[in-house]
XYZ file of C-alpha atoms in Angstrom:
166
model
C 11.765 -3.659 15.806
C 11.254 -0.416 13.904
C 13.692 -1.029 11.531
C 12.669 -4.183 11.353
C 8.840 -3.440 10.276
C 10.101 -1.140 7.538
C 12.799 -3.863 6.288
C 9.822 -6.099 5.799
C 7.597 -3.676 4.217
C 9.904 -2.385 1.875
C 10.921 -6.227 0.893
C 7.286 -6.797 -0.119
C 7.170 -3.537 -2.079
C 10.271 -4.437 -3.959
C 8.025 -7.214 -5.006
C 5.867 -5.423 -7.296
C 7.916 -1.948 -8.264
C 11.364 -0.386 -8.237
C 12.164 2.799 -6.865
C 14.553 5.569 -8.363
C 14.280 7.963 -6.002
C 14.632 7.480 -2.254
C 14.710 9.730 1.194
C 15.669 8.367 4.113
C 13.936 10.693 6.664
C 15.672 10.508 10.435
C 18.520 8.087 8.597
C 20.205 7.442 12.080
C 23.034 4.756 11.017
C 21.375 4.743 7.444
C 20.416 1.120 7.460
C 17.155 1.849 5.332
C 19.339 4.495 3.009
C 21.459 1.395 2.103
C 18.863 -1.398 1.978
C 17.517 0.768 -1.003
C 20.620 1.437 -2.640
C 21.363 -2.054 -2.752
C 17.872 -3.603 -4.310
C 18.830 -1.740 -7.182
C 21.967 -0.477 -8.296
C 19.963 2.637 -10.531
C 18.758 3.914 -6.866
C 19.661 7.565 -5.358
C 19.498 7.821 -2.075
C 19.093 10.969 0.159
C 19.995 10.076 3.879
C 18.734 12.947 6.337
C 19.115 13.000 9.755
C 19.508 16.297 12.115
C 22.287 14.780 14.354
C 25.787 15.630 12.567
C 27.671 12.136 14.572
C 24.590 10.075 13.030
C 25.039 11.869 9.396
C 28.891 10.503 9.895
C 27.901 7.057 10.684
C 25.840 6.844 7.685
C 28.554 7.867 5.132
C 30.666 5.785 6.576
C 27.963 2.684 6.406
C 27.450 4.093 2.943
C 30.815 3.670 2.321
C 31.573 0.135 3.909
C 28.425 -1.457 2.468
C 29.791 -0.019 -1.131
C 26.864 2.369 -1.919
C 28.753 5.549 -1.105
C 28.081 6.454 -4.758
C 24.117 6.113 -4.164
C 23.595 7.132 -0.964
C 23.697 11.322 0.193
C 23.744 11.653 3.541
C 23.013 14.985 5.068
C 22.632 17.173 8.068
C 18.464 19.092 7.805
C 15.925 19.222 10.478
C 12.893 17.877 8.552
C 12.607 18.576 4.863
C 13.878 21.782 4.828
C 17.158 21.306 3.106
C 17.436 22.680 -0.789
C 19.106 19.400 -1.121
C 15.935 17.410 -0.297
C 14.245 19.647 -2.806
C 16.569 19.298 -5.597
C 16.367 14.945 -5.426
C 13.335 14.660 -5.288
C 10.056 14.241 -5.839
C 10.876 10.526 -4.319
C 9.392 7.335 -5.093
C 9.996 6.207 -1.908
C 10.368 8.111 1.456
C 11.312 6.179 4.689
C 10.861 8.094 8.067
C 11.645 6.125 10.561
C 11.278 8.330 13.675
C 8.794 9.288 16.403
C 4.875 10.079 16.192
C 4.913 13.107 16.766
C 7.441 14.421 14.539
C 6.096 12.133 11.612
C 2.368 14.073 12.718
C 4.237 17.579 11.952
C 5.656 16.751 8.711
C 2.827 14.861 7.337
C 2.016 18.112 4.828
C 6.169 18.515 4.006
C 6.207 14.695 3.225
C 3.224 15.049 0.585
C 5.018 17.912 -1.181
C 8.318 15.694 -1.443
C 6.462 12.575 -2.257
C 5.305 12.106 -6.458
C 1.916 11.113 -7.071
C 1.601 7.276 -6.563
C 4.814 7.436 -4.671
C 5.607 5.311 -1.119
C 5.599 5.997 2.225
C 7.667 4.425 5.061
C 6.519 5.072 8.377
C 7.727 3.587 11.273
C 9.077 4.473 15.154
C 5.795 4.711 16.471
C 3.720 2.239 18.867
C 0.299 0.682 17.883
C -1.757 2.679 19.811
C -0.155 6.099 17.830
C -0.894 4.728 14.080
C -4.345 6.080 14.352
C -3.191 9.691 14.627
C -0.253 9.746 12.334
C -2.749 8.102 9.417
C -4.992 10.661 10.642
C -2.402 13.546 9.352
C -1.712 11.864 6.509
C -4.945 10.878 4.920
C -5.763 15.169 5.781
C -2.694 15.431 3.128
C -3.838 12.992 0.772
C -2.051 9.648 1.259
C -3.792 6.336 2.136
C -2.869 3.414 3.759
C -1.731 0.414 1.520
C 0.106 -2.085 4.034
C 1.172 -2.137 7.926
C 3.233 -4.095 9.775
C 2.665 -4.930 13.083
C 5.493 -5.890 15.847
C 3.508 -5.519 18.782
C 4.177 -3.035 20.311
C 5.209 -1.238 17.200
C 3.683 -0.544 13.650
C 5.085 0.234 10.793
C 2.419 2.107 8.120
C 2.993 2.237 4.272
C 0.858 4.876 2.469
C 0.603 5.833 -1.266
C 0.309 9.412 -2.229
C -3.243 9.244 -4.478
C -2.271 10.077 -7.839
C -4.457 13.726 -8.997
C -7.333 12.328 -11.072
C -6.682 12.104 -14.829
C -8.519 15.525 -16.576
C -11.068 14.430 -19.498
């Protein structure tokens, strides 16, 4: 259902912007990592997850789905990879993993994420979206969508763009 929620969010993003730059936060079998790579073929991908078998399983999705060339898939806990670093800022960051996890990395996803970029965030139940917006809106992003499959949410937040100097 997870997956799911951020499938359908993403789809109805894709409906009014591209996105060149992608991370895949907690990639497991990389499902989101090649959803992305496939709505546009000018897409780079970075695939994270901390599990090395999962990290397998998505190059080997990658592969069989025919966006090897697109999609990096890597073994980091969190961002803390040069490799995140170096792709990014990203357009678009899916993290797809539990509440509190997505709580602790709410500052280390605004500092990966450019200014107007998107947000992913799913793997957490109804009754936890209130905290995880919480830590996100105390690093600047704001909810623009959610998706609800009772009992789970998915939330999609915009990083605020810094006001324009005069």
């Amino acid at each position: 259902q997870t997956t799911a929620a951020c499938l359908e969010a993403f789809d109805g993003l894709l409906r009014r912007r591209r996105f060149a730059r992608v991370l895949d936060m907690g990639c497991g079998s990389a499902i989101l990592a090649i959803a992305a790579a496939r709505a546009d073929h000018r897409c780079s991908v970075t695939a994270v997850d901390n599990d090395p078998l999962a990290v397998a399983v998505a190059r080997d999705n990658a592969r069989r789905n025919g966006v090897a060339g697109r999609v990096r898939a890597l073994v980091a806990e969190g961002y803390a990879a040069a490799t995140i670093h170096r792709a990014g800022p990203y357009d678009l960051v899916f993290a797809n993993i539990l509440a509190d996890p997505l709580i602790g990395m709410a500052g280390a996803l605004r500092r990966h994420l450019a200014p107007g970029g998107i947000a992913v965030l799913s793997g957490l139940l109804d009754r936890q979206a209130t905290a995880v917006l919480t830590a996100h809106r105390a690093h600047g992003l704001r909810e623009i969508a959610r998706v609800d499959r009772h009992p789970w949410v998915a939330l999609v937040l915009r990083r605020l763009r810094p006001p324009v100097a005069r």
